[in-house]
Structures are given as structure tokens and as C-alpha cells.
XYZ file of C-alpha atoms in Angstrom:
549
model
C -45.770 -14.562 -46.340
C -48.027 -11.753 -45.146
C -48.088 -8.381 -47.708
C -47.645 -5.396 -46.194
C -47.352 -1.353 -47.409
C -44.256 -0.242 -44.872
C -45.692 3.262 -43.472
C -43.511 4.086 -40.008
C -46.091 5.030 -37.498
C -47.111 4.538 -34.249
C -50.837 3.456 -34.319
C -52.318 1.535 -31.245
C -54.808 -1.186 -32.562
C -57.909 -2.339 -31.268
C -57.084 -5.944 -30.274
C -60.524 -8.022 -30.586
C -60.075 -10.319 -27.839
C -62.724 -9.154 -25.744
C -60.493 -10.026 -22.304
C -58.321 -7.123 -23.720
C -58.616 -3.827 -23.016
C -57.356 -0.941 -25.369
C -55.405 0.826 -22.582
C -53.387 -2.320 -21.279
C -52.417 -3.537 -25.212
C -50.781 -0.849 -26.859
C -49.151 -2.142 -30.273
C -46.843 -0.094 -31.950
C -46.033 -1.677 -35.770
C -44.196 -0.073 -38.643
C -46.568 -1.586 -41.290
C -50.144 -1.663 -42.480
C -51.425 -5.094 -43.943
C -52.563 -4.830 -48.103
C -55.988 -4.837 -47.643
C -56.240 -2.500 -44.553
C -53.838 -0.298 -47.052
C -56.653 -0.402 -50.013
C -59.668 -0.007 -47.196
C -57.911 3.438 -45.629
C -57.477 5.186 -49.614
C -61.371 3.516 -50.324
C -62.916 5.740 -47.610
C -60.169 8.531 -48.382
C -61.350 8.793 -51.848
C -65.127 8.635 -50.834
C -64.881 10.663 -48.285
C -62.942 13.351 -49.150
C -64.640 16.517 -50.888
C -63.561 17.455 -54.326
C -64.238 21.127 -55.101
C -63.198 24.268 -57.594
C -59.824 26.004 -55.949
C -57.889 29.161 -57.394
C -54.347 29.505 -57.270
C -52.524 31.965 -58.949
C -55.179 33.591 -60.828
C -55.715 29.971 -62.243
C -58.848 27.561 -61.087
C -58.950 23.711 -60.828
C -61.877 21.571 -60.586
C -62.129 18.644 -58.570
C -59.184 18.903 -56.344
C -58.685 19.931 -52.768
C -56.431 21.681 -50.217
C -53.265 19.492 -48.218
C -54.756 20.949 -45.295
C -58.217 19.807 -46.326
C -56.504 16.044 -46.888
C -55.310 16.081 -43.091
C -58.497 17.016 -41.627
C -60.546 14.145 -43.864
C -58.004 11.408 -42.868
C -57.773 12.505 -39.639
C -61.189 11.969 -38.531
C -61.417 8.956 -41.024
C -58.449 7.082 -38.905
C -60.113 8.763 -35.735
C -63.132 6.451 -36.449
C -61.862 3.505 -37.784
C -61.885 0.805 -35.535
C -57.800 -0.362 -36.669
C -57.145 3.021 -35.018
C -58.669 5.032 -32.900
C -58.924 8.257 -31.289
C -54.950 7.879 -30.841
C -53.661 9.131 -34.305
C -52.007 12.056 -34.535
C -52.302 14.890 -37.353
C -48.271 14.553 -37.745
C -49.468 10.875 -38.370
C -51.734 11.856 -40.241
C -49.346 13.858 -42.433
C -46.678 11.336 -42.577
C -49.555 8.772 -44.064
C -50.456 11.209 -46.866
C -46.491 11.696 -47.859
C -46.713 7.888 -48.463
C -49.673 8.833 -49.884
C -48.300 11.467 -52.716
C -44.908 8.793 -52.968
C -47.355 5.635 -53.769
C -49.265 7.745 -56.436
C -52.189 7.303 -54.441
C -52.906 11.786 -54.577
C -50.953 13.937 -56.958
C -50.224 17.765 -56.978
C -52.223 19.848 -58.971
C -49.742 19.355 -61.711
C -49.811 16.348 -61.680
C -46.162 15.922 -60.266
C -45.694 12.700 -57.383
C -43.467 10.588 -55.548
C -40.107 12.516 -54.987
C -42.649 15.823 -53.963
C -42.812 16.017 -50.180
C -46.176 16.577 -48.144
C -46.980 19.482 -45.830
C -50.064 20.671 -44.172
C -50.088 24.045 -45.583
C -52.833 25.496 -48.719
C -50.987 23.710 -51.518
C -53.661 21.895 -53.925
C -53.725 18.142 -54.561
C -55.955 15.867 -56.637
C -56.682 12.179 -57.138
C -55.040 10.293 -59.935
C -57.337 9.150 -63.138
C -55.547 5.428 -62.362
C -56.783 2.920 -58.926
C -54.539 3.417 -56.236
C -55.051 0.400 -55.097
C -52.306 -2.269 -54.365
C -53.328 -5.758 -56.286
C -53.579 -8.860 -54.373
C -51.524 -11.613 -55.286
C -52.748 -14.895 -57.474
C -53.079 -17.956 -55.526
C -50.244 -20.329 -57.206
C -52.420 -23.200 -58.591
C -50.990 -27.177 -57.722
C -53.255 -28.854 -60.312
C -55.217 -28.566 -63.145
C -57.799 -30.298 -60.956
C -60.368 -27.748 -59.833
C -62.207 -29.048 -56.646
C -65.897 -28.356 -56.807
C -67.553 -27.540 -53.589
C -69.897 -30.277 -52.548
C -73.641 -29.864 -53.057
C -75.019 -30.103 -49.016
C -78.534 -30.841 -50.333
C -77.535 -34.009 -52.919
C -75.015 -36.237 -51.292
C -73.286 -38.851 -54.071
C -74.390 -42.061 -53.658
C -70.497 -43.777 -51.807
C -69.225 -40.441 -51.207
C -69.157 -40.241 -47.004
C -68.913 -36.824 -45.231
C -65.419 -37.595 -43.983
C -63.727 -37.665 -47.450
C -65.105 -34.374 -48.624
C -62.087 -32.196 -49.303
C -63.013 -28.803 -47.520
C -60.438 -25.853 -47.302
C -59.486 -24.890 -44.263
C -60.108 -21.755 -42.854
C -58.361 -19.670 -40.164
C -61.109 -18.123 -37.971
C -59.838 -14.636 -36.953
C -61.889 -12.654 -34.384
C -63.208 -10.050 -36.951
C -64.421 -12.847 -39.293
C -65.896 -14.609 -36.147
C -67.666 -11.060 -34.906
C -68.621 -10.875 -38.500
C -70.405 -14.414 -38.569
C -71.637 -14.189 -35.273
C -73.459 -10.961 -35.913
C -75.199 -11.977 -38.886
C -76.367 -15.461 -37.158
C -77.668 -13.281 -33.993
C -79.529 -11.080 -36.620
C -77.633 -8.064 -35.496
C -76.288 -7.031 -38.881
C -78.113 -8.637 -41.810
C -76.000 -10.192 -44.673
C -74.404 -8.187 -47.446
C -72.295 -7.920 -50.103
C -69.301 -5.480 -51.678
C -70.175 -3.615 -54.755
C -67.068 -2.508 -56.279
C -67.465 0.944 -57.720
C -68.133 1.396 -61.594
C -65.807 3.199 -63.794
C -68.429 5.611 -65.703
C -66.943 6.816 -69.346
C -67.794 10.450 -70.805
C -71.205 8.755 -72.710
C -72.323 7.463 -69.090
C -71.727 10.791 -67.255
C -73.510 12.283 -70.241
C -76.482 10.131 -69.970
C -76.692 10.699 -66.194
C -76.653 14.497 -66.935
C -79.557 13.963 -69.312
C -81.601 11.532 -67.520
C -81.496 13.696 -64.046
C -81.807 17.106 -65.766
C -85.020 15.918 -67.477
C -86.341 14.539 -64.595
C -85.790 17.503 -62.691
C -87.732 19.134 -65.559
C -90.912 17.175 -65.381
C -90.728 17.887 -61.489
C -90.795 21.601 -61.537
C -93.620 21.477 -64.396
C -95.799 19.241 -62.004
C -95.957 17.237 -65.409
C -96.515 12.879 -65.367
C -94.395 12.570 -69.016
C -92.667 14.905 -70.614
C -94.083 13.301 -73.725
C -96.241 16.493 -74.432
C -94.377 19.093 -74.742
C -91.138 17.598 -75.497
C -89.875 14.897 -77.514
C -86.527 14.008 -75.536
C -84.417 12.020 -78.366
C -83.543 15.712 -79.751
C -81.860 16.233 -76.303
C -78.296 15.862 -77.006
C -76.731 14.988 -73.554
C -73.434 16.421 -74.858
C -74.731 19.539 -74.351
C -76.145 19.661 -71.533
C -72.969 18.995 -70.015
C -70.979 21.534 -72.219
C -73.664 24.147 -71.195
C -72.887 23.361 -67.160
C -68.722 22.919 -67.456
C -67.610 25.488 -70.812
C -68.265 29.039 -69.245
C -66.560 31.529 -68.270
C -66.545 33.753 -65.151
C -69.895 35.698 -66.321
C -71.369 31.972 -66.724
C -71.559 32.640 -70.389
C -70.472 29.724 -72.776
C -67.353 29.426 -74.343
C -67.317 27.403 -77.945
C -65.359 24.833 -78.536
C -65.540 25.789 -82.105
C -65.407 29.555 -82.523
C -66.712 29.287 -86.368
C -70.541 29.100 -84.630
C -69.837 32.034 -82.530
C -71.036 35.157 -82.980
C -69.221 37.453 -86.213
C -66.818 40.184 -84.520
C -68.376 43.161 -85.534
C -71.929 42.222 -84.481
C -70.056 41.803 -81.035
C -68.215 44.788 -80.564
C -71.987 46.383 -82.109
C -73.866 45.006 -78.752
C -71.022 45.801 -76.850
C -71.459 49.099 -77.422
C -74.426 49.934 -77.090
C -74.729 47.601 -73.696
C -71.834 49.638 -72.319
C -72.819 53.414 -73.870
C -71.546 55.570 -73.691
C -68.354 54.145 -72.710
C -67.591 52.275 -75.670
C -63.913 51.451 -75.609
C -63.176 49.768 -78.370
C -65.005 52.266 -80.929
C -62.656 54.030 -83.197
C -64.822 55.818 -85.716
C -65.993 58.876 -84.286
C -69.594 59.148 -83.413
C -72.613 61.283 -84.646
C -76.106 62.476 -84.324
C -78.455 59.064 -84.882
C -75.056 56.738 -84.753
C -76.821 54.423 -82.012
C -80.011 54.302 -83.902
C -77.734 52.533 -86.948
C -75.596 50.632 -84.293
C -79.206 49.237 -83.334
C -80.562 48.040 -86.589
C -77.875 46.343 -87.516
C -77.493 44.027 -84.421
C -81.413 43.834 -85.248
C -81.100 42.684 -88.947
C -78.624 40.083 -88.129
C -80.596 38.569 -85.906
C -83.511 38.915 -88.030
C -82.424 36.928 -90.689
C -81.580 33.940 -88.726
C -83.999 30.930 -90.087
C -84.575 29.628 -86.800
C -85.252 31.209 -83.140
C -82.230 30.947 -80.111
C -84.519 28.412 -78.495
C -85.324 26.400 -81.452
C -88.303 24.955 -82.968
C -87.913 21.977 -81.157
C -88.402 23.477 -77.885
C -91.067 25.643 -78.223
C -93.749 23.970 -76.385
C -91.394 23.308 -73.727
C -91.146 26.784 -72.975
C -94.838 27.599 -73.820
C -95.487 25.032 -70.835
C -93.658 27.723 -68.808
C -95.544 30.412 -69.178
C -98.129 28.983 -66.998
C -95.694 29.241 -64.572
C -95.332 32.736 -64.101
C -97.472 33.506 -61.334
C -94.937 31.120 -59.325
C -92.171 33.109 -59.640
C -89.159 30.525 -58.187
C -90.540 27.722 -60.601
C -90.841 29.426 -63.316
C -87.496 30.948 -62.417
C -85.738 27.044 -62.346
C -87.794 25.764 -64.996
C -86.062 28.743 -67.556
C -82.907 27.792 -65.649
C -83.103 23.716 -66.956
C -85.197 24.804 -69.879
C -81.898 26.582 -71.517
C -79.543 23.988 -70.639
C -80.759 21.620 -73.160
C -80.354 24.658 -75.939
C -77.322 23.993 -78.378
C -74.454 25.771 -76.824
C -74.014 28.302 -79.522
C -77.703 29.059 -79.375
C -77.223 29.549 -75.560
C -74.135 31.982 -75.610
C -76.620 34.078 -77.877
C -79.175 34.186 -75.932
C -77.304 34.787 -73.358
C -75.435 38.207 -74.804
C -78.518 38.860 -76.174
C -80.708 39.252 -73.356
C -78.187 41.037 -71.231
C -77.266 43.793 -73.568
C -81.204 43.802 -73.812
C -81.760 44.234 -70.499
C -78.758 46.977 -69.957
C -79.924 49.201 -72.896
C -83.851 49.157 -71.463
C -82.173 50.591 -67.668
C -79.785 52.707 -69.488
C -80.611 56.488 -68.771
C -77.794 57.805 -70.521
C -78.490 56.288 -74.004
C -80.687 58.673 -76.320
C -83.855 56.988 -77.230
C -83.764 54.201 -80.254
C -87.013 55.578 -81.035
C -89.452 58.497 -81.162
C -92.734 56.676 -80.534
C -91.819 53.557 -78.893
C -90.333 52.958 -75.298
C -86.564 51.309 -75.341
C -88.131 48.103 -72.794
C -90.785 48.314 -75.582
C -88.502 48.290 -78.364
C -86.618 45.670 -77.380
C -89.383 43.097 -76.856
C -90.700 43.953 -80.475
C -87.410 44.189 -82.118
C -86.030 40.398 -80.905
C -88.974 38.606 -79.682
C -89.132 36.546 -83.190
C -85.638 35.884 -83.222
C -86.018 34.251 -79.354
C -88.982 32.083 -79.469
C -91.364 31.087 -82.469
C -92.845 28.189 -84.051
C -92.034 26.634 -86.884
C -95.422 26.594 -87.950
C -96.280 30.205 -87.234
C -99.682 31.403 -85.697
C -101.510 34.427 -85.222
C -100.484 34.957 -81.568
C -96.670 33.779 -81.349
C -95.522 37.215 -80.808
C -97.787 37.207 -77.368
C -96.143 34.829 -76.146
C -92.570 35.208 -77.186
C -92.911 39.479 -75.828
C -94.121 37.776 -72.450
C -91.533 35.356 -71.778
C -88.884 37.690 -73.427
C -90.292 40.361 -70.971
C -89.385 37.458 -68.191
C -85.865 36.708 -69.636
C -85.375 40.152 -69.572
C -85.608 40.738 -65.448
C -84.386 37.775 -64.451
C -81.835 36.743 -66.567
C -78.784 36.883 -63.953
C -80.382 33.955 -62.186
C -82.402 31.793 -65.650
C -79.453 31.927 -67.564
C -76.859 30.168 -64.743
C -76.702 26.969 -64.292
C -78.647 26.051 -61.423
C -76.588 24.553 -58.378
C -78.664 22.637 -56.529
C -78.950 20.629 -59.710
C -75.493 19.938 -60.660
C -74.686 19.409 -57.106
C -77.585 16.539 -57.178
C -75.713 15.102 -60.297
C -71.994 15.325 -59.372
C -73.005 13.252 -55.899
C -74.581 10.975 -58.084
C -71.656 10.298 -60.159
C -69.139 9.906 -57.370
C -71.720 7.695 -55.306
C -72.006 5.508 -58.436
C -68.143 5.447 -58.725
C -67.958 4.644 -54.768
C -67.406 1.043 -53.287
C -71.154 0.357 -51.985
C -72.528 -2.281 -49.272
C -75.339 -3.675 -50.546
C -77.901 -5.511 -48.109
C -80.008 -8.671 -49.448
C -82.879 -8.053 -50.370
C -82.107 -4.395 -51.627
C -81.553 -4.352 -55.308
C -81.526 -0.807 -55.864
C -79.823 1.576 -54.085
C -82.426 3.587 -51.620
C -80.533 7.118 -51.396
C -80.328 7.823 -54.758
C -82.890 5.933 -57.040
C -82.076 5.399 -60.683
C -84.053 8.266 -62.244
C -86.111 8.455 -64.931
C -88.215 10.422 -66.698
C -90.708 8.721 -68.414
C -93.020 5.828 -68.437
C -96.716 4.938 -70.233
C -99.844 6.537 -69.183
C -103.347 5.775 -70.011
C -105.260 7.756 -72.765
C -107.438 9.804 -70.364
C -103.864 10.931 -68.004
C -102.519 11.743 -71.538
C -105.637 14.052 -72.203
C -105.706 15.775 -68.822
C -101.508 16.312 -69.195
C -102.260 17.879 -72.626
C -105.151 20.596 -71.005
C -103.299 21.228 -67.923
C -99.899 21.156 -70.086
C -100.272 23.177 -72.759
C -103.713 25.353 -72.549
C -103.511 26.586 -69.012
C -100.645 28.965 -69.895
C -102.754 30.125 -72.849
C -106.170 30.464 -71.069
C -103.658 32.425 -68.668
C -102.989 34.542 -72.110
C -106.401 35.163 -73.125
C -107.369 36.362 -69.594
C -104.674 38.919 -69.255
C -105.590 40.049 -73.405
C -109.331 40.060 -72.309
C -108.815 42.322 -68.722
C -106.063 44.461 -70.303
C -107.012 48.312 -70.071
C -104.241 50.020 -71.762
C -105.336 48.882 -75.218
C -107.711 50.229 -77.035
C -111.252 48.477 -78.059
C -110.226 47.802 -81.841
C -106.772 46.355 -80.879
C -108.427 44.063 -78.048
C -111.012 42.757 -80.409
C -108.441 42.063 -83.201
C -106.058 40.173 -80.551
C -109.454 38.505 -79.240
C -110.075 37.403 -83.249
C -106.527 35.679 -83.596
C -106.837 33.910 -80.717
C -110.118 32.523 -81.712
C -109.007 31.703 -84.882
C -105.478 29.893 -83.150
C -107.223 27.893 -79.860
C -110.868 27.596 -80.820
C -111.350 25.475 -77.897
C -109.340 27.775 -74.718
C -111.363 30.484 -76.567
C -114.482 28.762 -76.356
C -114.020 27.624 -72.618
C -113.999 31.322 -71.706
C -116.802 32.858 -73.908
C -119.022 30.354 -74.143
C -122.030 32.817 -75.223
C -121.600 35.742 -77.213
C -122.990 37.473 -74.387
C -119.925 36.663 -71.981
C -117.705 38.295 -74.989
C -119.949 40.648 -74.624
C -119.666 42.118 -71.720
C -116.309 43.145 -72.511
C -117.323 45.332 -74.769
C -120.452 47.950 -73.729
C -122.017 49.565 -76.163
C -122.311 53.317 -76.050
C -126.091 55.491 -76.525
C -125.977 56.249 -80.259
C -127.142 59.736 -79.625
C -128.806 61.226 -83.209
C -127.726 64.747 -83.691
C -130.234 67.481 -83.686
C -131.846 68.581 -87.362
C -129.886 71.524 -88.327
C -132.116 73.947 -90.316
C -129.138 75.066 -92.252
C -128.461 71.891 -92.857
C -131.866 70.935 -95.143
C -131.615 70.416 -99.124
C -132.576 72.613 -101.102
C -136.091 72.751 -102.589
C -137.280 70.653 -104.796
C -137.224 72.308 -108.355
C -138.950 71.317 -111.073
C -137.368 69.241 -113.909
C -135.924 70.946 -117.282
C -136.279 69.576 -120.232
C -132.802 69.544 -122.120
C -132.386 68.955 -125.664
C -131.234 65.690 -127.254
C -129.335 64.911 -129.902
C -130.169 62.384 -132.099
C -127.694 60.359 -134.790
């Protein structure tokens, strides 16, 4: 009995006997054999794009238009050699209503089989559950199991006659099949069925590819460095990319981590003065000055920086990056995806009221001596990067990448799209049925990645001089050529760093006389004898009286 999915349209197949022609053997059938069924919603499902779609004021992920369906299939029946050119779209569109009635799609709500299918905008998805129609079990007649013959090793009384083969029906695709592989045409291969991934796998895949990406940008051979990747919790990484909101900021999953209500309604007033919506109290002369501190003593007394002791070399290892502006640009971008979620969403309201309240002409200065850009660098460069151990010249380095963060953090603190792009095509390729050739045991378009293997001792010492000192001999030069500082201030920074990187120091002033020349010394110029100016004359000594006990 031959299994069949009854679908009532009027395809024209390609007959394979070659003395055939398409035009003079038109067939028209009113079913489509099991397997061609499960090959036709294979290449559906691979082929058709999944993407983000709004509808009523509401977004869905992963799901596309019925519209969007026709035009896929469409072209994927066009091709297919069980086809043709000949299919219709109303074909087309009668297919996917057996489609949406066989649970094989499913509206956006999730709704199927007595919902009809039109080509029109409405939105559609692909069921969590295969689609696919199982084959039946071949009844068994014995408990004997027939073992195919060994060719090589023929039993001793065992003739070639009495060899129980199975027969098999030769077909003309299996014999265009076998013929092309003997001619060499198409070289032998085998079905890979796709791979259900779980949550963990997809986690690991985001964490595997994001740090690879990583040690791309930083033009780095391990990552070992700067960066010790078991504290990378996958998790989120992926919460980072998916939980935002339309800003791209992060939404928590528990709100107890977020930040306390009144600290947010403080930056949100000063980010948005001097319309400030939600303030009820009314204002007075210095009010912002007090709104300021106190966003700046609650951030003060947090015992660890937004991007964590952990990370701290991985972003020091940026700095020398910030000559290139797009690299250093994407390296922020993955840098702050491997942050704790909370941590990001503080950052990120934190560096955009930041950045409004520096451009923000309207709000009266939050100081009488220091600029607001100023201000803000000083006031919440600690609570943004240190170390844990802290040295001398931590808050050079955290004021110049916070200066960074600070014009460019629209783009540093998205999530960059050509890299989840990379990863979601990863995923569904992984999940997709695959051909795989002999001889190939990886899969050439998209290698496994990886981000990490051993290195010899001397690549280890060149990674940690080119890693981690060439953003701080970048630091020295620009404290070393700065003219807006004065003398004493210069020579004090130049004395911390000393005392911090002996050896970047020492690279660059070898000789006190190189150190030197930074520092010319002026004419000491006596001044002129004054004769007003002279002591007295001597006078002659007078004899007091003593008194004796």
C-alpha cells in the first residue's frame, strides 16, 4: 500500500524516462507521496526567513508574513525537480492551507487546523513539534534477523546462489542516483538529520561565538590574558541580546536588582531638565546640585564597579584601541554583553543621563570650578571601571574610556547585529537537515568556533606586551605630550606611573635625560643687591648681667 498526504492540486511531474518529454506527459494527481510530503516542509522550514513582525502595537520574534510563506514555497516548488516552473501561487496557497490544517505552520497565536489560509499580511510561525509525517514499521515475519553477507570472507559450503539478498525495485531516480556517483559526477554522501539544540546548547553557542568574535576584533591569539572565560556566564549573554526594550536597554527578570525608584526618577530628572514630569516638590535655588549628589553617593557606595573586577583587563585591552575608532567601537559593543544584566541596565542609564546632562545648555552648572563633561568623568569614573586591587593611575584610565562611553554610547551599548545575525544562522543551520560529503567531517560554511587553544611561552609573552602594555604606553605618551597641565601635576602623574608599570615607564625614558627633556629648566636669574636691603651694622656686643643661684 503506497502512503500518501491527499493535497488536491494539479502539479505536472517531471517523468525520468529520458524518452519523455515534460510537454507531451502532463500528470495531474490529487496526492503527494510521504516522503516527497516531509522533503517539501524540510526545505520550507530551511528556507523560509524567520524575522521580528509588529502587529497591533505588539512584536513577535521568529515568525513571518502569509504573504512571505507564498513567495518562499513558490519558488521552492518552482525549483524542485517533482514540480516545476508550472505551479501556481493559488497552488501554492492551497498547499499552505493543508499546511496550517496538518499543524505543519500555526498563526501567531498559536491557533491551527480549522483557521483558513490567505495570502494577505496575517503572521504565521512554525510549531515547537516536527511536522513531519512518520514512516511506517516494517511488520517483522521472524525473530530471525538475516545478516548481510560479508563479500570479502565467503563461508566455507555457503555458494553465491543461496545467499538470501532483498530485492530491490530500481526506480529511475535511485538509478540516476547510482549512476552519478559511479560516473564520478556527484560524489557519495550522506543525510544528517538536524539536531534539536536545548536552551544550555544555544547558550553555549552564544558564548563560544561571542568570545571568539572578541579575540578577533582585539587581534589577540588567546583570550587567556586578559580574560579568564569560566566567569562568562552564557546565560547572560543571551539575556543581554533578547530582554530589552525599545531603547535597547535591559529589562530584569527580577526587578529586586534593579535600580531603587527614587534614584530613577533622580537621573530622570536631571537627564530630562528642565522638563521633569514626574517631580512634585517644587524646586529651588541649588535643587539640581542636591538632585546630583545623591545619584552620585549611591553610586559611590557600591563595592564593586558596573563592569566588574573581573573584566577589567578586558576593557584595559581596549583602550589600545582607540585610535581605531570602529574596533574599538565593536569591541565595547561585545565587551558589555558579557556584563551581568543588572550591571548592564546601569551602565546603560548611567552613561546616557551622563551624556545628556554634559550637552544640556539649559541646566545651571553642577559646579563653580569644574566643567559638567568634566564633572561627570570625575564624579562616576570609579563607580564604572576599577580594579580590585587599586593603583595609582586607575582613574586615567577609567576618565578615558568613560570619556569614550560617553560619545558613543548609542552605538557600544546595542547589541551589535552583525553578530547576532552570525549566531542565529548558526543555530538554524545546526538545526537544518545537512548533506554531508565523504570525506568532509566538519561542516566548511560555518566551522565549529572556538576561542582558545595552547600557545608556546614566548607567543604568551609577546600577547601579554602587545595585550596589555600597548594601551598603557599609549597612556603615558598622551600624560607625557599633554600641554594643558601644569609642570607639577605632569611630574606627579609621571611619578605614579613609574611607581605602577616600572617597565612601560622604563621603555620610554630610558635615561634621565629623555625625561628630561620634558621638562626645561628655566635661567635662575639672581636679583640685583638692593642697598636698602643690607643688615644693619655690626654693633658691638653688651655685656648683660647674670644671675646666679
Amino acid at each position: 500500500m503506497r502512503l500518501c498526504i491527499h493535497i488536491h492540486l494539479n502539479f505536472q511531474f517531471l517523468s525520468y524516462n529520458p524518452n519523455v518529454s515534460r510537454a507531451t506527459f502532463p500528470l495531474t494527481v490529487s496526492f503527494v507521496p510521504l516522503s516527497q510530503w516531509n522533503e517539501i516542509i524540510e526545505l520550507f522550514r530551511a528556507a523560509m526567513p524567520l524575522r521580528k513582525h509588529r502587529c497591533r502595537f505588539k512584536s513577535y520574534e521568529r515568525c513571518f508574513k502569509a504573504s512571505e510563506a507564498v513567495d518562499c514555497l513558490h519558488e521552492l516548488l518552482g525549483s524542485n525537480q517533482n514540480f516545476g516552473p508550472e505551479v501556481t501561487r493559488s497552488q501554492t496557497v492551497k498547499l499552505l492551507k493543508k499546511f496550517l490544517k496538518n499543524h505543519v505552520i500555526e498563526d501567531i497565536k498559536g491557533r491551527w487546523g480549522k483557521e483558513d489560509f490567505q495570502d494577505d499580511g496575517h503572521l504565521y510561525r512554525f510549531p515547537p513539534s516536527s511536522p513531519l509525517k512518520p514512516y511506517p514499521k516494517k511488520p517483522s515475519f521472524g525473530k530471525e534477523v538475516i545478516k548481510f553477507p560479508d563479500w570479502n570472507e565467503t563461508k566455507v559450503g555457503v555458494s553465491q546462489e543461496h545467499i538470501p539478498v532483498k530485492s530491490v525495485t530500481m526506480n529511475s531516480e535511485m538509478w540516476y542516483k547510482r549512476h552519478s556517483i559511479a560516473i564520478g559526477e556527484v560524489p557519495a554522501c550522506k543525510l544528517v538529520l538536524r539536531r534539536e539544540l536545548t536552551q544550555a546548547n544555544i547558550e553555549e553557542i552564544w558564548k563560544s561565538m561571542t568570545l571568539s568574535r572578541l579575540q578577533k576584533v582585539l587581534g589577540l591569539n588567546s583570550l587567556d590574558e586578559v580574560l579568564d572565560t569560566k566567569l562568562v556566564n552564557s546565560k547572560h549573554i543571551v539575556q543581554n541580546a533578547y530582554n530589552v526594550n525599545k531603547q535597547g536597554i535591559v529589562i530584569l527578570e527580577d526587578k529586586s536588582k534593579d535600580l531603587p525608584h527614587w534614584i530613577l526618577s533622580a537621573m530622570k530628572c536631571l537627564a530630562n531638565w528642565p522638563s521633569c514630569s514626574d517631580l512634585k516638590q517644587p524646586t529651588y535655588s541649588g535643587f539640581e546640585r542636591d538632585v546630583f549628589k545623591t545619584i552620585v553617593d549611591y553610586f559611590g557606595q557600591m563595592k564593586e564597579p558596573l563592569l566588574t573586577f573581573n573584566f577589567f583587563d578586558i576593557f584595559v585591552c581596549v583602550l589600545g584601541l582607540l585610535q581605531k575608532h570602529s574596533k574599538a567601537v565593536e569591541a565595547l559593543q561585545i565587551s558589555c554583553l558579557l556584563l551581568p544584566p543588572e550591571n548592564r541596565r546601569k551602565l546603560q542609564l548611567l552613561v546616557r543621563m551622563m551624556a545628556r546632562i554634559s550637552f544640556n545648555q539649559d541646566l545651571p552648572p553642577l559646579s563653580e570650578s569644574v566643567r559638567t563633561r568634566t564633572l561627570m568623568v570625575q564624579a562616576f569614573s570609579r563607580c564604572i571601571l576599577c580594579s580590585k586591587d587599586e593603583m595609582d593611575l586607575d582613574e586615567l584610565l577609567a576618565a578615558k574610556l568613560v570619556s569614550f562611553l560617553m560619545d558613543n554610547y548609542q552605538e557600544i551599548l546595542n547589541v551589535p547585529s552583525s553578530l547576532k545575525s552570525s549566531i542565529e544562522e548558526h543555530v538554524v543551520h545546526v538545526q537544518r537537515v545537512q548533506i554531508k560529503y565523504t570525506g568532509a567531517d566538519t561542516d566548511a560554511t560555518f566551522p565549529a568556533p572556538s576561542f582558545c587553544h595552547q600557545i608556546s611561552t614566548d607567543e604568551f609573552e609577546y600577547q601579554r606586551a602587545t595585550g596589555s602594555q600597548e594601551p598603557l604606553a599609549a597612556l603615558l605618551e598622551e600624560i607625557a605630550m599633554n600641554k594643558e597641565i601644569s609642570v607639577k601635576d605632569k611630574k606627579k602623574k609621571l611619578k605614579q606611573f613609574q611607581k605602577s608599570y616600572p617597565e612601560v615607564y622604563r621603555e620610554r625614558f630610558p635615561t634621565p635625560e629623555t625625561e628630561a627633556v620634558l621638562f626645561p629648566e628655566k635661567s635662575k636669574q639672581k636679583p640685583p643687591i638692593l642697598m636698602w636691603a643690607l643688615k644693619k651694622p655690626f654693633q658691638p656686643f653688651h655685656r648683660t648681667r647674670s644671675f646666679r643661684m
